[in-house]
């Protein structure tokens, strides 16, 4: 009889056989020598996600900015609008100077920038992309083994749910918009605690599988007499059905133990409101749930929206929204920049800081969840006052399981934003050699940040 | 036995080297592209003058256009020759300083192509020639349109009963050309979305087949022999399948579900569970979740397609009832009655006569007026303490109640919605309008008094709060939405490089003052002088729609000028809109677009014009308009979808139409 010595059986022993589920700091004895895997040999998964916020960061029109660090390479200094990431700066690389190139197409305000970053080409019309967003490719590569291929979140409290993740260029993901919705998706019905010792396959899952095969049966018949646009829609529908089948298949297998998994309690309702303090609080709570969802291996890919392109967030009590302020506020003659805009930018970045802190707060291996994650963060514009799509602020945060040489400032003015996107894809081992179209097509990742 | 597909590609384009007419055709095509991307955004929505006939026309001479700049008016003796246009397009503001034209076409070849295209606009020559035409001899799918949330809910209610609970988050919708009905035609379903619909399918099937629920068809469990059980299951799947798919199931569609049900029943000895699985798979099928519209060759019109009977039934039912067809309508489709004028007439009259018709009209206006915005409307509580979700929901309901009463119950002139002060209020709204609410019913009729300054739908709290910012009013947003919703004239996005440095900060003063600064800025004026005036006339209503006369201590002026016509306040605006010819024409277009999920094709332009004339002749009454349109053959004409040829070659064995 082989005696399995796991952290949890040890714990159970000490507590007299009761099934206990609680997160504990890891002891080295459970890890292999380089700590990228548990002693059982299972490697810790690498996760990938995007983080978006609206309205960029602030330039000082006379020259310089409120956010680009003066020095490049490792050990960059914290500028005023980067204050919020100071605590985790060694895990964050800052990319400045990169630009979206519309190539004769109009710069569609609050759209062309992030559409270029995600789809690799400046779009022809606002509201749609000309190519799929690249996060879907990463999710396809990473997501097969988890219940959800990808989880989409929108913390912005906007009028309509915001997502920039799309497979068809027209249908965008439908995000979770509050902590309760996200909790229910990740930890509600269908959640199987990976650390539970009395796991049993749910027989009703096989019944559901039979339902889905009936749904798919008529695929050929439907596809035979259909135009191009409708074919794309039906294709996506059936690919969503396949994702559901995959989800069911995953649920029929005993989940691998996840030491860092400690399912949270159901959150309450948040007050509605789109002021930046509320959005940041929503961001923190949803980041915490997402982090635990990844620790419990429910998903390995996500897209997180803090605020939308032409962000409607505002300082509580102020009659003007952020978007309006970026355009209307004059540059302060003495300071050389828009003071209120810059203050709002700092606040918005606090959302990003909070997001990263939550990922960094979950211990995993000999580090944290953030060390096994790569987050690509970016905005729709550089300097929002003039809808600039030059110098769009971009960040890569997290260790990507040791692949990311984090903590650097990369300054490459005029280079296409797609290079950072390609870098992100390659850091998490997506099988992609080049990305983008036209002038933004690139096969050159930013190698300085790749280990 | 499946019919063979024969797809014939008739290509009219002349091949070979480009010279003479071919080169010109290529130029025109390129010019058309430039026109689409650079010109039409303004010139088709009366920000700039219409361009048909511009080549050879005197400068600033389009009679219907009242917004020429002084600079152009001063040059009325000039004619837009090709040469003159070429200079102008190269650098408009250098060639004629003071013009409001914002677009430049710096490339000489592109200018030549554009001018060649503009010449064709006036001549009536058909630029569509040279595209491919298809002839098709079997039914094809012409549209795949995702059901929206209310259509889904109503379908379930009408098919299974109002007691079925539907708890899920629906996929976000998309608005194109002002309508979700059009935008949703572009949408598919994401993984997260299907997850929701699949969960919903399971929950609905479980509720429908709950043993506590009296359901005759679930009595299959009492069936004795295997044959009886099969027969019962087939009837169950056939019945609900036809209602959910809005057409009879094909034999394959039915067989696969009957098989699932019987197999599960045999394995687990649970007949109800088997039926539940079959029903779940109907509810999770694309044929239910999407409206899949089929068309067939039109026997009366060789080469053209018409919607088939069941797709007609669905179009009518969703237009008039915002729900799936009932059994009578499906039966009319089955017997071919929807192809015949009198049969169609009878069904349309029945639909319009039903109490469900109000739901159809509500759904149409909810989409048109973008009332979905109330679901997530946010106002800063520090600035608008009276705002709450109750106020938001009440505002939406007030708009719909007003419209239903005026247009459906009283059958008034559609244009009265801009002037009539008859409405309904409830207690929550009475507080915002600052009027007493003496009634003890939830809602009560109410007529705004003259001193309220209210006039028509646009001065209701709903429109005013929906199209404003969280902490302030927005004349621009109100004006843009008014043009988009009621005149079918969208406003182009602002140019990315617009120079905001000239816009003054205005912590003090009025929003009006800030916007009038835009009017002095050449980069802004072309659009803002159109978008802002209606909103400026509504400035006595703050971001929540509450009456106010002062802003930051200054008296607000509500006079405005649009297209050369001066007016004052909400009352003046209402009067102006009531006589605007674009407004009824736009409604007709929208009734069609809402129903078809797309804008009218050029082939339908005459149908839309005729319907507009008849609308006027009938005193602009909405029910008459909808009924006349729904019985016209043109209403059911459809175009061959692009890219069908590519798949047609493989189509013959697939048997899409075993019905």
mmCIF file of N, CA, C and O in Angstrom, chain B residues 74-107:
data_model
loop_
_atom_site.group_PDB
_atom_site.id
_atom_site.type_symbol
_atom_site.label_atom_id
_atom_site.label_comp_id
_atom_site.label_asym_id
_atom_site.label_seq_id
_atom_site.Cartn_x
_atom_site.Cartn_y
_atom_site.Cartn_z
ATOM 1 N N UNK B 74 -21.467 83.241 -51.219
ATOM 2 C CA UNK B 74 -20.899 84.370 -51.963
ATOM 3 C C UNK B 74 -20.385 83.952 -53.342
ATOM 4 O O UNK B 74 -20.109 84.792 -54.180
ATOM 5 N N UNK B 75 -20.243 82.657 -53.548
ATOM 6 C CA UNK B 75 -19.687 82.202 -54.838
ATOM 7 C C UNK B 75 -20.763 81.541 -55.696
ATOM 8 O O UNK B 75 -20.472 80.660 -56.501
ATOM 9 N N UNK B 76 -21.975 81.975 -55.537
ATOM 10 C CA UNK B 76 -23.074 81.329 -56.256
ATOM 11 C C UNK B 76 -22.978 81.479 -57.756
ATOM 12 O O UNK B 76 -23.636 80.760 -58.501
ATOM 13 N N UNK B 77 -22.183 82.466 -58.216
ATOM 14 C CA UNK B 77 -22.058 82.634 -59.668
ATOM 15 C C UNK B 77 -21.182 81.530 -60.272
ATOM 16 O O UNK B 77 -21.185 81.319 -61.474
ATOM 17 N N UNK B 78 -20.430 80.849 -59.424
ATOM 18 C CA UNK B 78 -19.561 79.773 -59.925
ATOM 19 C C UNK B 78 -20.336 78.478 -60.135
ATOM 20 O O UNK B 78 -21.379 78.260 -59.529
ATOM 21 N N UNK B 79 -19.780 77.623 -60.999
ATOM 22 C CA UNK B 79 -20.384 76.314 -61.239
ATOM 23 C C UNK B 79 -19.391 75.238 -60.803
ATOM 24 O O UNK B 79 -18.183 75.393 -60.957
ATOM 25 N N UNK B 80 -19.920 74.124 -60.209
ATOM 26 C CA UNK B 80 -19.044 73.010 -59.829
ATOM 27 C C UNK B 80 -18.663 72.219 -61.074
ATOM 28 O O UNK B 80 -19.267 71.209 -61.395
ATOM 29 N N UNK B 81 -17.686 72.737 -61.816
ATOM 30 C CA UNK B 81 -17.149 71.945 -62.925
ATOM 31 C C UNK B 81 -16.234 70.879 -62.334
ATOM 32 O O UNK B 81 -15.873 70.929 -61.155
ATOM 33 N N UNK B 82 -15.832 69.932 -63.157
ATOM 34 C CA UNK B 82 -14.926 68.897 -62.655
ATOM 35 C C UNK B 82 -13.623 69.529 -62.166
ATOM 36 O O UNK B 82 -13.047 69.109 -61.161
ATOM 37 N N UNK B 83 -13.201 70.549 -62.890
ATOM 38 C CA UNK B 83 -11.965 71.223 -62.529
ATOM 39 C C UNK B 83 -12.099 71.935 -61.174
ATOM 40 O O UNK B 83 -11.239 71.828 -60.299
ATOM 41 N N UNK B 84 -13.211 72.620 -61.046
ATOM 42 C CA UNK B 84 -13.457 73.363 -59.801
ATOM 43 C C UNK B 84 -13.532 72.384 -58.618
ATOM 44 O O UNK B 84 -12.954 72.603 -57.547
ATOM 45 N N UNK B 85 -14.227 71.267 -58.819
ATOM 46 C CA UNK B 85 -14.332 70.258 -57.765
ATOM 47 C C UNK B 85 -12.965 69.695 -57.400
ATOM 48 O O UNK B 85 -12.663 69.455 -56.237
ATOM 49 N N UNK B 86 -12.143 69.518 -58.425
ATOM 50 C CA UNK B 86 -10.813 68.959 -58.192
ATOM 51 C C UNK B 86 -9.999 69.884 -57.280
ATOM 52 O O UNK B 86 -9.388 69.444 -56.308
ATOM 53 N N UNK B 87 -10.033 71.169 -57.574
ATOM 54 C CA UNK B 87 -9.316 72.129 -56.724
ATOM 55 C C UNK B 87 -9.872 72.125 -55.312
ATOM 56 O O UNK B 87 -9.147 72.123 -54.319
ATOM 57 N N UNK B 88 -11.188 72.144 -55.231
ATOM 58 C CA UNK B 88 -11.873 72.240 -53.942
ATOM 59 C C UNK B 88 -11.545 71.019 -53.072
ATOM 60 O O UNK B 88 -11.162 71.143 -51.912
ATOM 61 N N UNK B 89 -11.667 69.837 -53.666
ATOM 62 C CA UNK B 89 -11.459 68.615 -52.882
ATOM 63 C C UNK B 89 -10.015 68.478 -52.404
ATOM 64 O O UNK B 89 -9.745 67.891 -51.368
ATOM 65 N N UNK B 90 -9.078 69.050 -53.193
ATOM 66 C CA UNK B 90 -7.665 68.943 -52.818
ATOM 67 C C UNK B 90 -7.413 69.658 -51.495
ATOM 68 O O UNK B 90 -6.670 69.166 -50.643
ATOM 69 N N UNK B 91 -8.003 70.821 -51.322
ATOM 70 C CA UNK B 91 -7.785 71.597 -50.091
ATOM 71 C C UNK B 91 -8.933 72.578 -49.941
ATOM 72 O O UNK B 91 -8.798 73.760 -50.248
ATOM 73 N N UNK B 92 -10.088 72.111 -49.465
ATOM 74 C CA UNK B 92 -11.297 72.946 -49.493
ATOM 75 C C UNK B 92 -11.117 74.300 -48.826
ATOM 76 O O UNK B 92 -11.527 75.316 -49.364
ATOM 77 N N UNK B 93 -10.477 74.294 -47.681
ATOM 78 C CA UNK B 93 -10.463 75.555 -46.930
ATOM 79 C C UNK B 93 -9.430 76.531 -47.465
ATOM 80 O O UNK B 93 -9.438 77.688 -47.095
ATOM 81 N N UNK B 94 -8.524 76.021 -48.309
ATOM 82 C CA UNK B 94 -7.602 76.954 -48.959
ATOM 83 C C UNK B 94 -8.245 77.501 -50.223
ATOM 84 O O UNK B 94 -8.098 78.659 -50.561
ATOM 85 N N UNK B 95 -8.980 76.650 -50.926
ATOM 86 C CA UNK B 95 -9.607 77.070 -52.178
ATOM 87 C C UNK B 95 -10.759 78.024 -51.903
ATOM 88 O O UNK B 95 -10.918 79.031 -52.578
ATOM 89 N N UNK B 96 -11.595 77.730 -50.930
ATOM 90 C CA UNK B 96 -12.689 78.634 -50.554
ATOM 91 C C UNK B 96 -12.643 78.845 -49.039
ATOM 92 O O UNK B 96 -13.300 78.129 -48.281
ATOM 93 N N UNK B 97 -11.845 79.809 -48.583
ATOM 94 C CA UNK B 97 -11.744 80.032 -47.128
ATOM 95 C C UNK B 97 -13.126 80.313 -46.548
ATOM 96 O O UNK B 97 -13.914 81.037 -47.148
ATOM 97 N N UNK B 98 -13.389 79.695 -45.420
ATOM 98 C CA UNK B 98 -14.686 79.917 -44.778
ATOM 99 C C UNK B 98 -15.680 78.809 -45.061
ATOM 100 O O UNK B 98 -16.755 78.764 -44.468
ATOM 101 N N UNK B 99 -15.335 77.881 -45.960
ATOM 102 C CA UNK B 99 -16.253 76.756 -46.176
ATOM 103 C C UNK B 99 -16.245 75.842 -44.953
ATOM 104 O O UNK B 99 -15.277 75.827 -44.197
ATOM 105 N N UNK B 100 -17.323 75.106 -44.779
ATOM 106 C CA UNK B 100 -17.395 74.190 -43.639
ATOM 107 C C UNK B 100 -16.978 72.780 -44.024
ATOM 108 O O UNK B 100 -16.954 71.877 -43.204
ATOM 109 N N UNK B 101 -16.688 72.600 -45.292
ATOM 110 C CA UNK B 101 -16.284 71.282 -45.769
ATOM 111 C C UNK B 101 -15.011 70.854 -45.025
ATOM 112 O O UNK B 101 -14.039 71.592 -44.970
ATOM 113 N N UNK B 102 -15.037 69.667 -44.440
ATOM 114 C CA UNK B 102 -13.932 69.254 -43.595
ATOM 115 C C UNK B 102 -13.037 68.223 -44.247
ATOM 116 O O UNK B 102 -11.905 68.032 -43.861
ATOM 117 N N UNK B 103 -13.561 67.524 -45.219
ATOM 118 C CA UNK B 103 -12.823 66.394 -45.777
ATOM 119 C C UNK B 103 -11.879 66.886 -46.874
ATOM 120 O O UNK B 103 -12.249 67.739 -47.664
ATOM 121 N N UNK B 104 -10.684 66.358 -46.912
ATOM 122 C CA UNK B 104 -9.819 66.643 -48.050
ATOM 123 C C UNK B 104 -9.480 65.325 -48.735
ATOM 124 O O UNK B 104 -9.445 64.285 -48.102
ATOM 125 N N UNK B 105 -9.251 65.428 -50.050
ATOM 126 C CA UNK B 105 -8.816 64.246 -50.808
ATOM 127 C C UNK B 105 -7.511 64.630 -51.480
ATOM 128 O O UNK B 105 -7.501 65.119 -52.607
ATOM 129 N N UNK B 106 -6.407 64.482 -50.811
ATOM 130 C CA UNK B 106 -5.134 65.012 -51.317
ATOM 131 C C UNK B 106 -4.627 64.289 -52.571
ATOM 132 O O UNK B 106 -3.951 64.906 -53.403
ATOM 133 N N UNK B 107 -4.967 63.032 -52.756
ATOM 134 C CA UNK B 107 -4.420 62.258 -53.871
ATOM 135 C C UNK B 107 -5.185 62.565 -55.168
ATOM 136 O O UNK B 107 -6.410 62.411 -55.234
#
